[in-house]
PDB file of C-alpha atoms in Angstrom:
ATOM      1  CA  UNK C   3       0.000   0.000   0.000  1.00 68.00           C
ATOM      2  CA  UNK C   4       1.638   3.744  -1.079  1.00 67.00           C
ATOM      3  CA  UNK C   5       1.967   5.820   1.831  1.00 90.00           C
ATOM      4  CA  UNK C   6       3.016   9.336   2.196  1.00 95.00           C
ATOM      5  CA  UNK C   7       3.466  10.021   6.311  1.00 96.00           C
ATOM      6  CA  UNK C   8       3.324  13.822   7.316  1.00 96.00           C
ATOM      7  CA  UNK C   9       5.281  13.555  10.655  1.00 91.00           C
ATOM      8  CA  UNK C  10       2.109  15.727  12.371  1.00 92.00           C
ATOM      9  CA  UNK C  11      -1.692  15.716  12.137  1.00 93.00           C
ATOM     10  CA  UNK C  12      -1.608  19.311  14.352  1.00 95.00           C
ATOM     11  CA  UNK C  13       0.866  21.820  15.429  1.00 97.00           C
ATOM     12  CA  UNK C  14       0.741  25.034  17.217  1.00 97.00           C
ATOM     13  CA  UNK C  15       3.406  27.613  17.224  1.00 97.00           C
ATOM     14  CA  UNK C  16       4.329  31.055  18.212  1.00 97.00           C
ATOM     15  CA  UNK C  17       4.524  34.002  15.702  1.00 98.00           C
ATOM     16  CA  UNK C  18       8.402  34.519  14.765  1.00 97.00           C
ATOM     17  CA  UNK C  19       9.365  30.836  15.244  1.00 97.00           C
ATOM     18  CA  UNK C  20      11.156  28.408  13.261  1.00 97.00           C
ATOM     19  CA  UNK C  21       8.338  25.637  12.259  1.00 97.00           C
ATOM     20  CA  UNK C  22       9.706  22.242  10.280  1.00 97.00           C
ATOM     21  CA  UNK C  23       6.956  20.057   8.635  1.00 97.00           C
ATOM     22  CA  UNK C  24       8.462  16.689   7.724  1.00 97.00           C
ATOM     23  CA  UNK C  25       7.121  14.500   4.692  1.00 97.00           C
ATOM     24  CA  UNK C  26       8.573  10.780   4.062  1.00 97.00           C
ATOM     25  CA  UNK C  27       7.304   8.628   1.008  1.00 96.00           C
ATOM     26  CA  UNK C  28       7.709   5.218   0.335  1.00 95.00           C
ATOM     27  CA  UNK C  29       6.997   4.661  -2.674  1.00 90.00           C
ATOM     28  CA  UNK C  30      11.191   5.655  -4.482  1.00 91.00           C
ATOM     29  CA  UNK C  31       8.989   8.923  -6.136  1.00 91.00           C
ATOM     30  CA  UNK C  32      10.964  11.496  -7.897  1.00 90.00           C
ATOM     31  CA  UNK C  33       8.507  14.033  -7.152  1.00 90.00           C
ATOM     32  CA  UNK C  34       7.072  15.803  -4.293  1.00 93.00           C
ATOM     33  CA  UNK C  35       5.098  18.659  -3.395  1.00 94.00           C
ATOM     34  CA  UNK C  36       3.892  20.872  -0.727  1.00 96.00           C
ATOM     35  CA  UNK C  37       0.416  22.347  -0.708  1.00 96.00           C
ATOM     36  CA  UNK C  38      -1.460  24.979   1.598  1.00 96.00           C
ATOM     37  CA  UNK C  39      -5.171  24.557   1.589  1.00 94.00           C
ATOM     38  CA  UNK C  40      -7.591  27.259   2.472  1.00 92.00           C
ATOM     39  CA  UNK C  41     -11.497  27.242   2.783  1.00 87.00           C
ATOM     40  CA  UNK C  42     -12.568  28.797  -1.036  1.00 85.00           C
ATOM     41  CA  UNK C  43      -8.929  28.679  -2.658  1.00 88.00           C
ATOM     42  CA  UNK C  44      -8.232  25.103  -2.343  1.00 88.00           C
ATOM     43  CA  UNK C  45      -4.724  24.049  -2.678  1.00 91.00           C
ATOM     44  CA  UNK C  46      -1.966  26.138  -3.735  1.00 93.00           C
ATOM     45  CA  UNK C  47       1.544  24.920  -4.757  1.00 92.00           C
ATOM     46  CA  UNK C  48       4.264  26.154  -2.432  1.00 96.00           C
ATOM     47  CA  UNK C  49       6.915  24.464  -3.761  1.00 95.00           C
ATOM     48  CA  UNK C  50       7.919  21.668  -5.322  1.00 92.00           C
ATOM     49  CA  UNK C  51      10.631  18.931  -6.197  1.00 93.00           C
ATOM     50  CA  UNK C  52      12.040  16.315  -9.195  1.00 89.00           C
ATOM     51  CA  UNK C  53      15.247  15.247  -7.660  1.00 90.00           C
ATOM     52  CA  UNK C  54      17.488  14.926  -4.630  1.00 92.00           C
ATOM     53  CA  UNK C  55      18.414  18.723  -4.234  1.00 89.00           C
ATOM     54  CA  UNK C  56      16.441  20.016  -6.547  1.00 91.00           C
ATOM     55  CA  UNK C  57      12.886  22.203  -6.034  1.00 93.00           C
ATOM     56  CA  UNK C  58      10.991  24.882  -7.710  1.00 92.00           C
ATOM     57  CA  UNK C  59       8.899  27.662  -6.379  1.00 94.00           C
ATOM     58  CA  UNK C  60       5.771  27.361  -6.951  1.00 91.00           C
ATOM     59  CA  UNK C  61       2.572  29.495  -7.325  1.00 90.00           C
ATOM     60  CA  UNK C  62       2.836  31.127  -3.419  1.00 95.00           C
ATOM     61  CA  UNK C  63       6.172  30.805  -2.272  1.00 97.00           C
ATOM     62  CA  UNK C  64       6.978  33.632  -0.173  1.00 96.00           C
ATOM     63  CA  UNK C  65       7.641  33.143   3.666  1.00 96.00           C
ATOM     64  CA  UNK C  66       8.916  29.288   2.925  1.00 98.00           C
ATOM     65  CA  UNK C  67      11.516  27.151   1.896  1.00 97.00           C
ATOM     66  CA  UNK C  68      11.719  23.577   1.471  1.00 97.00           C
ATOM     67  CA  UNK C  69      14.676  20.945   1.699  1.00 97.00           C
ATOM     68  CA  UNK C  70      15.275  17.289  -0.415  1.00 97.00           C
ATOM     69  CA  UNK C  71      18.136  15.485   0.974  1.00 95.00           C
ATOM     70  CA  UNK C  72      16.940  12.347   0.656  1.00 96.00           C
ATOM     71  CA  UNK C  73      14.081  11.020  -2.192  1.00 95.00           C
ATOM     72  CA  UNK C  74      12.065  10.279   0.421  1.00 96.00           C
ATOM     73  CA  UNK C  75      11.961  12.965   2.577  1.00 97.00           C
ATOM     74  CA  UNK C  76      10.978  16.627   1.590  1.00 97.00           C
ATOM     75  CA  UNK C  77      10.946  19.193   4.361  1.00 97.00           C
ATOM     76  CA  UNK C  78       8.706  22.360   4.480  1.00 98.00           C
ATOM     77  CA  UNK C  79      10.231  25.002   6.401  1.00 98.00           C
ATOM     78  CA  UNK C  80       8.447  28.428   7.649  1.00 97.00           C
ATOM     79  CA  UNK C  81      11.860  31.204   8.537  1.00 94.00           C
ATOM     80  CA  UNK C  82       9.457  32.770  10.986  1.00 97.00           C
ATOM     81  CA  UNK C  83       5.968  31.686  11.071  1.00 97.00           C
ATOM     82  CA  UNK C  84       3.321  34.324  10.812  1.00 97.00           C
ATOM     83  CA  UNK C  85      -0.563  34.290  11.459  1.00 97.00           C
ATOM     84  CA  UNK C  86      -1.301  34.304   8.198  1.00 97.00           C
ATOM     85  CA  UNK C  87       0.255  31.236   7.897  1.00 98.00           C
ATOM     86  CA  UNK C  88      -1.992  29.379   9.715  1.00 98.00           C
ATOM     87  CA  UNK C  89      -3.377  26.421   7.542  1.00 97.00           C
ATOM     88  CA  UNK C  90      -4.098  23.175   6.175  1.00 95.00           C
ATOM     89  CA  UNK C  91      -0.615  21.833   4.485  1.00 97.00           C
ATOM     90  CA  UNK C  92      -0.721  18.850   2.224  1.00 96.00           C
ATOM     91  CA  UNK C  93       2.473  16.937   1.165  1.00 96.00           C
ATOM     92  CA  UNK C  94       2.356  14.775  -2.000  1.00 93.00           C
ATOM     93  CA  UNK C  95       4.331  12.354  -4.191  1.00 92.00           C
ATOM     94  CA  UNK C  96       4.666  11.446  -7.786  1.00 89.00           C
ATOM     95  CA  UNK C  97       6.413   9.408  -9.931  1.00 84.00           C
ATOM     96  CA  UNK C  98       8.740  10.902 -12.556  1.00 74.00           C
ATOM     97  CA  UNK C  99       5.929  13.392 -14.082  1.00 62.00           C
ATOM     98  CA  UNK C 100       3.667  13.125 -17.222  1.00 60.00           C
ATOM     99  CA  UNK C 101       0.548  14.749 -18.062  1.00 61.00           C
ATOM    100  CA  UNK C 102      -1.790  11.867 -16.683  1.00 67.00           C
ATOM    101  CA  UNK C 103       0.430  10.889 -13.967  1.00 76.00           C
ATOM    102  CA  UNK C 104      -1.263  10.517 -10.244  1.00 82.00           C
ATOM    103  CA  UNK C 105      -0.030  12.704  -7.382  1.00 88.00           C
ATOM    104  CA  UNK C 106      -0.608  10.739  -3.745  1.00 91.00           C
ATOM    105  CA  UNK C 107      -1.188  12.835  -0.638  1.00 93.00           C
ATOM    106  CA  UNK C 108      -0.559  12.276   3.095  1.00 95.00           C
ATOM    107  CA  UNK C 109      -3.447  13.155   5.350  1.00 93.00           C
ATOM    108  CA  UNK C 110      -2.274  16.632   6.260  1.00 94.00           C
ATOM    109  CA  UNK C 111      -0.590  18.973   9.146  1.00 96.00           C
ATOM    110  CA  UNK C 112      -3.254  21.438  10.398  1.00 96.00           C
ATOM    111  CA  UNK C 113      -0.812  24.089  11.223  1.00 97.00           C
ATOM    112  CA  UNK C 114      -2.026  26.963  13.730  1.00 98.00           C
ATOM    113  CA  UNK C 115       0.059  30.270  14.422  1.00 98.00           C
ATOM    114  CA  UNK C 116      -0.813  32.150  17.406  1.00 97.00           C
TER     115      UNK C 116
ATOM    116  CA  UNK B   4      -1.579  29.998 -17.431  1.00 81.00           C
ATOM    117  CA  UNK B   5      -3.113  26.939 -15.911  1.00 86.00           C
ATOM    118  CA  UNK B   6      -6.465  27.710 -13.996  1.00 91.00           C
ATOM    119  CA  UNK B   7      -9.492  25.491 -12.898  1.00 94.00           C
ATOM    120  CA  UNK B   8     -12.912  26.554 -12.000  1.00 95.00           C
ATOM    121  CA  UNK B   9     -15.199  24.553  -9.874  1.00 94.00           C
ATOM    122  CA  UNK B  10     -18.689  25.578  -8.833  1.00 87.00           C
ATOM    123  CA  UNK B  11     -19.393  27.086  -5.815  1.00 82.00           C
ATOM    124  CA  UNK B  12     -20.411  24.433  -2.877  1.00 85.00           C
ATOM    125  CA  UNK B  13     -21.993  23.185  -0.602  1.00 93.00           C
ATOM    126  CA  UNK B  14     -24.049  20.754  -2.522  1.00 95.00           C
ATOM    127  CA  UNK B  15     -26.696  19.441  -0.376  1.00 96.00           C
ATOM    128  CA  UNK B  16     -28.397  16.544  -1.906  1.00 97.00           C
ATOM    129  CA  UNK B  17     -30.860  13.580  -0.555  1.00 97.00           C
ATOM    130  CA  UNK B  18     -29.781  10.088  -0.822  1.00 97.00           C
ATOM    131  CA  UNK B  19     -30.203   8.482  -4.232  1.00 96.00           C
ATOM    132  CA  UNK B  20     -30.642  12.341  -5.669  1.00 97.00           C
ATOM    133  CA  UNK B  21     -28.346  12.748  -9.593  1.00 97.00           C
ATOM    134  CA  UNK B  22     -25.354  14.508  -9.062  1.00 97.00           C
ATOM    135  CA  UNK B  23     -23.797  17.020 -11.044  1.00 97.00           C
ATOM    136  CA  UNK B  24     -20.319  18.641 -10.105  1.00 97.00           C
ATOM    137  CA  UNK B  25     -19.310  21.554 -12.776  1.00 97.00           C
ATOM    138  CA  UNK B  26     -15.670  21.724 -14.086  1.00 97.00           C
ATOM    139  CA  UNK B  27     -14.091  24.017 -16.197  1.00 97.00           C
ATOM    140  CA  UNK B  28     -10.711  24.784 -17.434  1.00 95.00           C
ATOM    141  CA  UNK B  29      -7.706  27.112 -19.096  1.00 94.00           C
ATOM    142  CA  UNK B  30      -4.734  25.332 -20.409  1.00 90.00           C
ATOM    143  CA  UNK B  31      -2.104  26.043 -22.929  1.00 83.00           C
ATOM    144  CA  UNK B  32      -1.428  21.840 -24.594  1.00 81.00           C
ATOM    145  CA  UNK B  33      -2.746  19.197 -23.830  1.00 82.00           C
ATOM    146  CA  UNK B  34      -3.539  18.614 -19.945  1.00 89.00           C
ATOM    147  CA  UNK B  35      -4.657  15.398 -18.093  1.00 91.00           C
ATOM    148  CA  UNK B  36      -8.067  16.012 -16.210  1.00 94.00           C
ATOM    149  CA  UNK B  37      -8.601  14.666 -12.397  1.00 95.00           C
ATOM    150  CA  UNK B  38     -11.235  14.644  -9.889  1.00 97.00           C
ATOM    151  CA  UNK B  39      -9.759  13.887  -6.516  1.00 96.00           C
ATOM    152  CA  UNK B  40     -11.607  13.406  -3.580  1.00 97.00           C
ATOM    153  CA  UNK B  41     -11.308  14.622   0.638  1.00 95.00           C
ATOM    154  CA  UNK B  42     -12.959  12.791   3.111  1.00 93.00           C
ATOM    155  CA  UNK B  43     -13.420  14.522   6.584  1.00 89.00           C
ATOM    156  CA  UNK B  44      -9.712  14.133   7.981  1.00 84.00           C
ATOM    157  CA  UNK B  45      -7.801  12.836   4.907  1.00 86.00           C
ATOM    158  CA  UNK B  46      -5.826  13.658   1.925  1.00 88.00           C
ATOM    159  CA  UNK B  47      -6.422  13.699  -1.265  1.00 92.00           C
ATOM    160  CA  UNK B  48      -6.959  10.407  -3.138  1.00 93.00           C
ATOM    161  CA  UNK B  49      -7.404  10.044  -7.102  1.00 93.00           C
ATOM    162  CA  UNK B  50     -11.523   9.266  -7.867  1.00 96.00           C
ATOM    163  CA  UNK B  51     -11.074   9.202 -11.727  1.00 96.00           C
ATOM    164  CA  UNK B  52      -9.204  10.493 -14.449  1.00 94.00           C
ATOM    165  CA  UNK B  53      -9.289  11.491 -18.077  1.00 94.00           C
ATOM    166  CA  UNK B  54      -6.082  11.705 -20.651  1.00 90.00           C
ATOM    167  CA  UNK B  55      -7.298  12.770 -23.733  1.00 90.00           C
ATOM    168  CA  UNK B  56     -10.508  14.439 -25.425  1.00 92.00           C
ATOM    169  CA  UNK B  57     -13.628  12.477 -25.653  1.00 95.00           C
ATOM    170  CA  UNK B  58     -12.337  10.351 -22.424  1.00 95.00           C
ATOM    171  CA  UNK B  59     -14.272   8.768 -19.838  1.00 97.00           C
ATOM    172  CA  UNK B  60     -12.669   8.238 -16.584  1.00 96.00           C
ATOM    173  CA  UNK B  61     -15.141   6.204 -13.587  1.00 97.00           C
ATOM    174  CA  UNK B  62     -14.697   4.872 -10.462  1.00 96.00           C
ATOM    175  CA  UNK B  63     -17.200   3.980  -7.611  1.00 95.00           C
ATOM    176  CA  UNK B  64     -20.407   5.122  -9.618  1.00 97.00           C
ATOM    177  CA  UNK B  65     -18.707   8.430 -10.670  1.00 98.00           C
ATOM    178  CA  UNK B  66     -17.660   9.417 -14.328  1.00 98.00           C
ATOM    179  CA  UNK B  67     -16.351  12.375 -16.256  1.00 98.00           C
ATOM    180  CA  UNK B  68     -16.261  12.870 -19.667  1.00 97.00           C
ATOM    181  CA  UNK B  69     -12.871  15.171 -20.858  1.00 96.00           C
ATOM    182  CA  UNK B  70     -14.663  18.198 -23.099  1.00 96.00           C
ATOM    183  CA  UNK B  71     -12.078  19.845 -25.251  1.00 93.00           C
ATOM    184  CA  UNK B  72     -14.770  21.536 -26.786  1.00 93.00           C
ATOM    185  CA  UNK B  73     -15.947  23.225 -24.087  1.00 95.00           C
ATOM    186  CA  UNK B  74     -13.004  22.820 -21.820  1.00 95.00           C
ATOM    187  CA  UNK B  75     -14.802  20.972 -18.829  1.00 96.00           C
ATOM    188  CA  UNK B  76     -15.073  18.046 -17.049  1.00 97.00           C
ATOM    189  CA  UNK B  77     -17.665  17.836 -15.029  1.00 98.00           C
ATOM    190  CA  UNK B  78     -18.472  14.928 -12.131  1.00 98.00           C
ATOM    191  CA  UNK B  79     -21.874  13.020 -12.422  1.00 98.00           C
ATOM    192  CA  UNK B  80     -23.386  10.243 -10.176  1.00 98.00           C
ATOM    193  CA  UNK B  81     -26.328   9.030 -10.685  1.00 96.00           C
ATOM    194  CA  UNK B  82     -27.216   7.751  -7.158  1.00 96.00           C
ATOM    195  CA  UNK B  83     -25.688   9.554  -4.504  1.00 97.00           C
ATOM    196  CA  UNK B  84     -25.084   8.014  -0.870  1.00 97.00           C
ATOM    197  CA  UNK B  85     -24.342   9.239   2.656  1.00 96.00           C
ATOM    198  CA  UNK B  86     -20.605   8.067   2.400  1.00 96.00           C
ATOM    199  CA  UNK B  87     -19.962  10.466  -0.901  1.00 97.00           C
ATOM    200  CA  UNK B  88     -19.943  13.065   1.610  1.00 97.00           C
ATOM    201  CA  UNK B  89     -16.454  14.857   0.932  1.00 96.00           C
ATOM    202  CA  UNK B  90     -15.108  17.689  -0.947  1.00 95.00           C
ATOM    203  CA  UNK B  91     -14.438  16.721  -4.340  1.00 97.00           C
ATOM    204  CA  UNK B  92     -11.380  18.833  -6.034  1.00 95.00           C
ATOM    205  CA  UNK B  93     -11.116  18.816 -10.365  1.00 96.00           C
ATOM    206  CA  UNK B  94      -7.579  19.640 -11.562  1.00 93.00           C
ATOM    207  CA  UNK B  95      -5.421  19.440 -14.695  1.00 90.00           C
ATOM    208  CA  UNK B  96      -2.026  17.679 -15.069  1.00 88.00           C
ATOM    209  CA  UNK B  97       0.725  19.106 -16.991  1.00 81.00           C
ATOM    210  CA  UNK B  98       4.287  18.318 -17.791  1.00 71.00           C
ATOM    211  CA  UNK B  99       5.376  19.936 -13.761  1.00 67.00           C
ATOM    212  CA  UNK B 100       2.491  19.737 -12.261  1.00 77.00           C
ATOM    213  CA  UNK B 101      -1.286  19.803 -11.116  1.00 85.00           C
ATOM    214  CA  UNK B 102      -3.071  22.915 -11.016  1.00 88.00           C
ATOM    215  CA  UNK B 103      -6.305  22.419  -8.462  1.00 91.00           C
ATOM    216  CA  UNK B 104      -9.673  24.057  -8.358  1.00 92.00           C
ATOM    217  CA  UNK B 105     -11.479  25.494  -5.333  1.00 92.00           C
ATOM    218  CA  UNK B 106     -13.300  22.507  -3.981  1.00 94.00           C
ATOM    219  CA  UNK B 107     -16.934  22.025  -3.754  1.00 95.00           C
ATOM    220  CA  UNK B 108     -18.112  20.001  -0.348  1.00 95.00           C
ATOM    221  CA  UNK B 109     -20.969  17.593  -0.782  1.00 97.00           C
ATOM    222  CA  UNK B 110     -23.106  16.899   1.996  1.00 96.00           C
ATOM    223  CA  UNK B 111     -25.607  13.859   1.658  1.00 97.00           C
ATOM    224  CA  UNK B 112     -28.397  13.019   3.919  1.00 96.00           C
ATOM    225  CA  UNK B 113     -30.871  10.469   4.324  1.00 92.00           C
TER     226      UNK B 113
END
């Protein structure tokens, strides 16, 4: 059975700090992606990733950065987390991209800024 | 560039009601069409897909038919139940990536 494990259903953290959100697949995907999702925009690509070291921006970038050290493992990281960060992030993995190819998502971090 | 347009939820519908979900789309080639699917407190997961024009992608009752004509793909059942309560997301696949639509939420009740 494919699996993609975010390492945390719900987090809450303080404006200013630091926040890691880990993603692990197990399926030997080159692909992965991080999502926000927002009541009435639905998901929005933050960044994404083809290869070991490699990622692209995205659609809404700003405030985040992401890290691929291993294939399995792709790391969203907020500098210094803000309010308006507070959302629903969705990690995802696919296999070396075409057109028709199927992304598979992990069940989400609900992340909460306060 | 890439954009999707869903219409505007909730749906509200009584068991065994016909179910329409509207879909449109922008896209420069020649995109894959999805329909993924949220249940309360999940992910994502793949309902159905379409590659090519004149396509029909179904799974679990639902079906799509890919429109180049008039750029949609729209989700029909014709017997809805309680457990199709979800959101239900359309998107396109390109070369890099998928490009999602709003969301519309579908409640179902006996």
């Amino acid at each position: 059975d494919v699996k993609v494990t975010q390492s945390s259903r719900y987090l809450v953290k303080r404006t200013g700090e630091k926040v890691f959100l880990e993603c692990v697949q197990d399926m030997d995907h080159e692909n992965m992606f991080w999502y926000r999702q927002d009541p009435g925009l639905g998901l929005r690509l933050i960044y994404f990733s083809y290869d070991v070291k490699m990622k692209e921006k995205g659609d809404i970038p700003e405030g985040y950065s992401v890290s691929r050290e291993k294939k399995e493992r792709f790391s969203l990281i907020l500098e210094s987390a803000s309010t308006n960060q507070t959302s629903m992030y969705l990690c995802a993995s696919s296999p070396r991209v075409t057109a028709n190819t199927e992304a598979f998502f992990g069940q989400g971090t609900r992340l909460t800024v306060v | 560039g890439n954009s999707v347009t869903q219409m505007e939820g909730p749906v509200t519908l009584s068991e065994e009601a016909f179910l329409t979900i509207n879909c449109t789309y922008t896209a420069t080639g020649y995109p894959s069409l999805f329909w993924y699917v949220q249940y309360p407190g999940e992910g994502l997961q793949l309902l159905l897909k379409a590659t090519k024009a004149d396509d029909k992608g179904s799974n679990k009752g639902f079906e799509a038919t890919y429109r180049k004509e008039t750029t949609s793909f729209h989700l029909e059942k014709g017997s809805v139940q309680v457990s199709d309560s979800a959101v239900y997301f359309c998107a396109l696949g390109t070369a890099s990536k998928l490009t999602f639509g709003t969301g519309t939420r579908l409640q179902v009740t006996l």
